[in-house]
Amino acid sequence: MIKAIILLLVGFVLLVKGADVFVDGSSNIARKFGIPSIVVGLTIVAIGTSLPEAAVSISAAMKGSNAIAISNVVGSNIFNILVVLGLVSLIKTTTVSEDVLKRDFPICSILIILMTVFSMDKVFAGKVIGKINPLLPKNADKVSGKIGRIEGLVLLLIFVAFLIIAVVSALKAIKNGSITEEESDKKEVSMGMSVLFIILGAAAIKFGGDFVVDNAIIIALKLGMSETLVGLTIVAVGTSLPELVTSIVAIAKGENDIALGNVVGSNIANVGFVIGVSAIINPVSCSMISLVNLILTSIVTLTIFAFAKSKNLINRFEGFISIVGYGLFMAYSIIMAFA
């Protein structure tokens, strides 16, 4: 048990540092080819922040641990939008930019709703609905549907479209002078070192993902927890720590757009990129409890969207409500797991 916990922590470190090194190497190469830093930030860095979740979910899907593959993304998205955004709003009332309000939040909502619908094919086929109550613990592991390769491709294409729209919008803003292109203050790194960074980063991400999945399963078995609960809690929180740190640092520096954009952008990448790629590699089955969690995630996302849209800001009270909401979600998940 202690060995599994240590290896799990090692896995988290490998994931976070591996993603960091991988992004540095990729960004250096992109700059050498003259790609603007804002484009690098909107593409390579955006994907890089979700590499830990991607490594865990892809590894879990390939090993048949579908519960971890889905619950990792669901748990990470709920943690991001309730805890990360909640804490950020508690520290300081968070203003919402037009880009986040009119582009990012709607795409985030569409993706999570689509993922939920894709996970309900057995329900729509009449094989589940009316026969079982998904809220009963005894039905938690029954399969509600599967996110297949076509559905995964749809999610991934929406994510790619989002990146293209964001990049085009940013380049137009630079051309119009509404934003300025910042020069990178990072030390110049040779092409050889950049390639080495990519290789080492990718290796760390791969092994980190395996460590997290394998040892999360061991811990779940030892504690009598379901893989879903482990994915929603330990794994999701661990892979979301970079977003938490980045957002808190950003809000402390007065960078509201970065703090909020980081959270919403990460959630878009988690569904579009992580689940999309995972399902393309190996179709992901969804249990009834995961379906309920997906529905809750959709409701939470739309609720926070409504908070943001009401006055173009998320205030301290709404941040407090978000954190309380996460506590209630965790209480519900634990009750369902051990009932």
Coordinates of C-alpha atoms in Angstrom, one line a residue:
M1 CA 0.0 0.0 0.0
I2 CA 2.8 2.5 1.0
K3 CA 4.7 1.5 -2.1
A4 CA 1.7 2.1 -4.3
I5 CA 1.2 5.6 -2.7
I6 CA 4.8 6.4 -3.3
L7 CA 4.7 5.2 -6.9
L8 CA 1.4 7.2 -7.5
L9 CA 3.1 10.4 -6.3
V10 CA 6.2 9.6 -8.5
G11 CA 3.7 9.2 -11.4
F12 CA 2.2 12.6 -10.7
V13 CA 5.6 14.2 -10.6
L14 CA 6.6 12.5 -13.9
L15 CA 3.3 13.7 -15.5
V16 CA 3.7 17.3 -14.5
K17 CA 7.4 17.7 -15.1
G18 CA 7.2 15.6 -18.3
A19 CA 4.4 17.8 -19.7
D20 CA 6.4 20.9 -18.7
V21 CA 9.6 19.7 -20.5
F22 CA 7.6 18.5 -23.5
V23 CA 5.9 21.9 -23.9
D24 CA 9.3 23.7 -23.5
G25 CA 10.9 21.5 -26.2
S26 CA 7.9 21.9 -28.6
S27 CA 7.6 25.6 -28.0
N28 CA 11.4 26.1 -28.7
I29 CA 11.1 24.3 -32.0
A30 CA 8.0 26.2 -33.0
R31 CA 9.7 29.6 -32.3
K32 CA 12.7 28.5 -34.4
F33 CA 10.3 28.1 -37.3
G34 CA 9.0 31.6 -36.8
I35 CA 5.6 30.7 -35.3
P36 CA 4.3 33.6 -33.1
S37 CA 4.4 33.0 -29.4
I38 CA 0.7 33.7 -29.0
V39 CA 0.0 30.8 -31.5
V40 CA 2.4 28.6 -29.5
G41 CA 0.5 29.5 -26.3
L42 CA -2.9 28.8 -27.8
T43 CA -1.9 25.4 -29.3
I44 CA 1.1 23.7 -27.8
V45 CA 0.8 25.0 -24.3
A46 CA -3.0 24.5 -24.3
I47 CA -2.5 20.8 -25.2
G48 CA 0.4 20.5 -22.9
T49 CA -1.6 21.5 -19.8
S50 CA -3.9 18.5 -20.5
L51 CA -1.1 16.0 -21.2
P52 CA -1.3 14.6 -17.6
E53 CA -5.0 13.9 -18.0
A54 CA -4.4 12.5 -21.5
A55 CA -1.6 10.1 -20.4
V56 CA -3.8 8.8 -17.5
S57 CA -7.0 8.4 -19.6
I58 CA -5.3 6.9 -22.6
S59 CA -3.3 4.4 -20.4
A60 CA -6.5 3.5 -18.5
A61 CA -8.5 3.0 -21.7
M62 CA -5.8 0.8 -23.2
K63 CA -5.8 -1.3 -20.0
G64 CA -9.6 -1.7 -19.9
S65 CA -10.0 0.6 -16.9
N66 CA -12.7 2.7 -18.5
A67 CA -13.9 3.9 -15.1
I68 CA -10.6 5.7 -14.5
A69 CA -10.4 6.9 -18.1
I70 CA -13.8 8.8 -17.8
S71 CA -13.8 9.7 -14.1
N72 CA -10.3 11.2 -14.4
V73 CA -11.7 13.7 -17.0
V74 CA -15.0 14.3 -15.2
G75 CA -13.3 14.7 -11.8
S76 CA -10.7 17.0 -13.3
N77 CA -13.3 19.2 -15.0
I78 CA -15.4 19.5 -11.9
F79 CA -12.4 20.2 -9.8
N80 CA -11.2 22.9 -12.3
I81 CA -14.6 24.7 -12.6
L82 CA -15.7 24.4 -8.9
V83 CA -12.5 24.4 -6.8
V84 CA -9.9 26.2 -9.0
L85 CA -12.4 28.8 -10.3
G86 CA -14.0 28.9 -6.9
L87 CA -10.8 29.7 -5.1
V88 CA -9.7 32.2 -7.7
S89 CA -13.1 34.0 -7.3
L90 CA -12.8 33.9 -3.5
I91 CA -9.4 35.6 -3.7
K92 CA -10.7 38.2 -6.1
T93 CA -13.9 38.8 -8.1
T94 CA -13.1 37.4 -11.5
T95 CA -14.1 39.4 -14.6
V96 CA -14.9 37.4 -17.7
S97 CA -13.6 38.5 -21.1
E98 CA -15.8 38.5 -24.3
D99 CA -13.6 35.7 -25.8
V100 CA -14.2 33.4 -22.8
L101 CA -17.9 34.3 -22.6
K102 CA -18.8 34.1 -26.3
R103 CA -16.4 31.5 -27.5
D104 CA -14.8 29.4 -24.8
F105 CA -17.7 28.7 -22.4
P106 CA -20.1 27.8 -25.2
I107 CA -17.7 25.4 -26.8
C108 CA -16.9 23.9 -23.3
S109 CA -20.6 23.4 -22.7
I110 CA -21.2 21.9 -26.1
L111 CA -18.4 19.4 -25.7
I112 CA -19.4 18.2 -22.2
I113 CA -23.1 17.8 -23.3
L114 CA -22.0 15.9 -26.4
M115 CA -19.8 13.6 -24.3
T116 CA -22.8 13.0 -22.1
V117 CA -25.1 12.2 -25.0
F118 CA -22.5 9.9 -26.6
S119 CA -22.3 8.0 -23.3
M120 CA -26.1 7.2 -23.4
D121 CA -26.5 5.1 -26.5
K122 CA -27.9 2.1 -24.5
V123 CA -30.3 4.4 -22.7
F124 CA -31.5 5.8 -26.1
A125 CA -31.8 2.3 -27.4
G126 CA -34.2 1.4 -24.6
K127 CA -31.8 -1.2 -23.1
V128 CA -31.4 0.7 -19.8
I129 CA -34.1 3.3 -19.4
G130 CA -37.1 2.3 -17.3
K131 CA -35.3 -0.9 -16.1
I132 CA -32.9 0.5 -13.5
N133 CA -32.5 3.5 -11.4
P134 CA -29.0 5.0 -12.1
L135 CA -29.0 6.7 -8.6
L136 CA -29.0 3.4 -6.8
P137 CA -25.5 2.2 -5.8
K138 CA -26.3 -1.4 -6.9
N139 CA -26.7 -0.1 -10.5
A140 CA -23.6 2.1 -10.5
D141 CA -21.4 -0.2 -12.6
K142 CA -24.0 -1.1 -15.2
V143 CA -23.0 0.1 -18.7
S144 CA -25.0 3.1 -20.0
G145 CA -23.2 3.3 -23.3
K146 CA -19.9 3.6 -25.1
I147 CA -17.9 6.5 -26.6
G148 CA -16.8 5.0 -29.9
R149 CA -14.1 6.0 -32.4
I150 CA -16.5 8.1 -34.5
E151 CA -17.7 10.0 -31.4
G152 CA -14.1 10.4 -30.3
L153 CA -13.3 11.8 -33.7
V154 CA -16.2 14.3 -33.4
L155 CA -14.9 15.5 -30.0
L156 CA -11.4 15.8 -31.3
L157 CA -12.5 17.8 -34.4
I158 CA -14.4 20.2 -32.3
F159 CA -11.3 20.8 -30.2
V160 CA -9.2 21.3 -33.3
A161 CA -11.8 23.8 -34.6
F162 CA -11.7 25.6 -31.3
L163 CA -7.9 25.9 -31.6
I164 CA -8.1 27.2 -35.1
I165 CA -10.8 29.8 -34.2
A166 CA -8.7 30.9 -31.2
V167 CA -5.5 31.3 -33.2
V168 CA -7.2 33.2 -36.1
S169 CA -8.9 35.5 -33.6
A170 CA -5.6 36.2 -31.8
L171 CA -3.7 36.8 -35.1
K172 CA -6.5 39.3 -36.2
A173 CA -6.2 41.1 -32.8
I174 CA -2.5 41.4 -33.3
K175 CA -2.9 42.8 -36.8
N176 CA -5.5 45.3 -35.6
G177 CA -3.3 46.3 -32.7
S178 CA -5.8 45.4 -30.0
I179 CA -3.2 43.1 -28.5
T180 CA 0.5 43.0 -28.9
E181 CA 2.8 40.1 -29.6
E182 CA 5.1 39.6 -26.6
E183 CA 8.7 38.6 -27.1
S184 CA 9.7 35.4 -25.3
D185 CA 12.1 36.0 -22.4
K186 CA 13.2 32.3 -22.3
K187 CA 16.8 31.4 -23.0
E188 CA 17.5 30.2 -26.5
V189 CA 17.9 26.4 -26.7
S190 CA 19.5 24.5 -29.5
M191 CA 17.4 22.3 -31.9
G192 CA 19.1 19.2 -30.6
M193 CA 18.3 20.0 -26.9
S194 CA 14.7 20.9 -27.9
V195 CA 14.3 17.4 -29.5
L196 CA 15.8 15.8 -26.4
F197 CA 13.3 17.7 -24.3
I198 CA 10.4 16.4 -26.4
I199 CA 11.7 12.8 -26.1
L200 CA 12.4 13.0 -22.4
G201 CA 9.1 14.7 -21.8
A202 CA 7.1 12.2 -23.8
A203 CA 8.8 9.3 -21.9
A204 CA 8.1 10.9 -18.5
I205 CA 4.4 11.4 -19.5
K206 CA 4.1 7.8 -20.7
F207 CA 5.6 6.2 -17.6
G208 CA 3.9 8.7 -15.3
G209 CA 0.5 7.8 -16.8
D210 CA 1.2 4.1 -16.3
F211 CA 2.4 4.6 -12.7
V212 CA -0.7 6.6 -11.8
V213 CA -3.2 4.2 -13.4
D214 CA -1.5 1.0 -12.1
N215 CA -1.1 2.3 -8.5
A216 CA -4.5 4.0 -8.4
I217 CA -6.1 0.6 -9.1
I218 CA -4.0 -1.0 -6.4
I219 CA -5.0 1.6 -3.9
A220 CA -8.6 1.3 -4.9
L221 CA -8.5 -2.5 -4.3
K222 CA -6.7 -2.1 -1.0
L223 CA -9.2 0.5 0.3
G224 CA -12.3 -1.1 -1.1
M225 CA -12.9 1.9 -3.3
S226 CA -14.3 1.8 -6.9
E227 CA -12.0 2.8 -9.8
T228 CA -14.6 5.6 -10.5
L229 CA -14.1 7.1 -7.0
V230 CA -10.3 6.9 -7.3
G231 CA -10.5 8.6 -10.7
L232 CA -12.8 11.3 -9.4
T233 CA -10.7 12.1 -6.4
I234 CA -7.0 11.1 -6.1
V235 CA -6.3 11.0 -9.8
A236 CA -8.4 14.0 -10.9
V237 CA -7.0 16.3 -8.2
G238 CA -3.4 15.2 -8.9
T239 CA -3.6 15.8 -12.6
S240 CA -5.4 19.2 -12.0
L241 CA -2.8 20.7 -9.6
P242 CA -0.9 22.5 -12.5
E243 CA -4.2 24.3 -13.4
L244 CA -4.8 25.2 -9.7
V245 CA -1.3 26.7 -9.3
T246 CA -1.3 28.5 -12.6
S247 CA -4.7 30.1 -12.0
I248 CA -3.9 31.2 -8.4
V249 CA -0.6 32.8 -9.5
A250 CA -2.4 34.5 -12.5
I251 CA -5.1 36.0 -10.3
A252 CA -2.5 37.2 -7.7
K253 CA -0.8 39.1 -10.6
G254 CA -4.1 40.6 -11.7
E255 CA -4.2 38.4 -14.9
N256 CA -7.9 37.5 -14.7
D257 CA -8.2 36.4 -18.3
I258 CA -5.3 34.0 -17.9
A259 CA -6.8 32.5 -14.7
L260 CA -10.3 32.0 -16.2
G261 CA -9.1 31.1 -19.7
N262 CA -6.8 28.5 -18.1
V263 CA -9.7 26.7 -16.4
V264 CA -12.1 26.8 -19.3
G265 CA -9.5 26.0 -21.9
S266 CA -8.3 23.0 -19.8
N267 CA -11.8 21.6 -19.6
I268 CA -12.2 22.0 -23.4
A269 CA -8.9 20.1 -23.9
N270 CA -9.9 17.4 -21.4
V271 CA -13.1 16.5 -23.3
G272 CA -12.1 17.3 -26.9
F273 CA -8.5 16.2 -26.8
V274 CA -8.2 13.7 -23.9
I275 CA -11.5 11.8 -24.3
G276 CA -11.4 12.3 -28.1
V277 CA -8.0 10.6 -28.5
S278 CA -8.7 8.0 -25.8
A279 CA -11.9 6.9 -27.6
I280 CA -10.2 6.8 -31.0
I281 CA -7.4 4.6 -29.7
N282 CA -9.8 2.4 -27.7
P283 CA -13.6 3.0 -27.4
V284 CA -14.5 3.9 -23.8
S285 CA -17.4 2.3 -22.0
C286 CA -19.4 4.5 -19.6
S287 CA -21.1 3.1 -16.4
M288 CA -24.3 4.5 -15.0
I289 CA -22.5 6.3 -12.2
S290 CA -20.1 7.9 -14.7
L291 CA -23.2 9.0 -16.7
V292 CA -24.7 10.6 -13.6
N293 CA -21.4 12.4 -13.0
L294 CA -21.3 13.6 -16.6
I295 CA -24.9 15.0 -16.3
L296 CA -23.8 16.7 -13.1
T297 CA -20.7 18.1 -14.9
S298 CA -23.0 19.5 -17.7
I299 CA -25.2 21.1 -15.1
V300 CA -22.2 22.6 -13.2
T301 CA -20.7 23.9 -16.4
L302 CA -23.9 25.6 -17.5
T303 CA -24.5 27.0 -14.0
I304 CA -21.0 28.6 -13.9
F305 CA -21.6 29.9 -17.5
A306 CA -24.8 31.5 -16.2
F307 CA -22.9 33.1 -13.3
A308 CA -20.4 34.5 -15.7
K309 CA -22.9 35.7 -18.2
S310 CA -25.1 37.5 -15.6
K311 CA -22.7 40.4 -15.0
N312 CA -19.5 39.4 -16.9
L313 CA -17.9 38.4 -13.7
I314 CA -17.8 35.6 -11.0
N315 CA -18.0 37.2 -7.5
R316 CA -16.7 35.9 -4.2
F317 CA -20.2 34.6 -3.1
E318 CA -20.4 32.6 -6.3
G319 CA -16.9 31.3 -5.8
F320 CA -17.9 30.2 -2.3
I321 CA -21.0 28.4 -3.6
S322 CA -18.8 26.7 -6.2
I323 CA -16.5 25.3 -3.5
V324 CA -19.5 24.2 -1.3
G325 CA -20.9 22.5 -4.5
Y326 CA -17.7 20.5 -4.9
G327 CA -17.9 19.4 -1.3
L328 CA -21.5 18.1 -1.9
F329 CA -20.4 16.4 -5.1
M330 CA -17.6 14.6 -3.3
A331 CA -20.0 13.6 -0.5
Y332 CA -22.4 12.2 -3.1
S333 CA -19.6 10.3 -4.9
I334 CA -18.3 8.7 -1.6
I335 CA -21.8 7.7 -0.5
M336 CA -22.5 6.1 -3.9
A337 CA -19.1 4.3 -3.8
F338 CA -19.5 2.8 -0.3
A339 CA -23.3 2.4 0.0

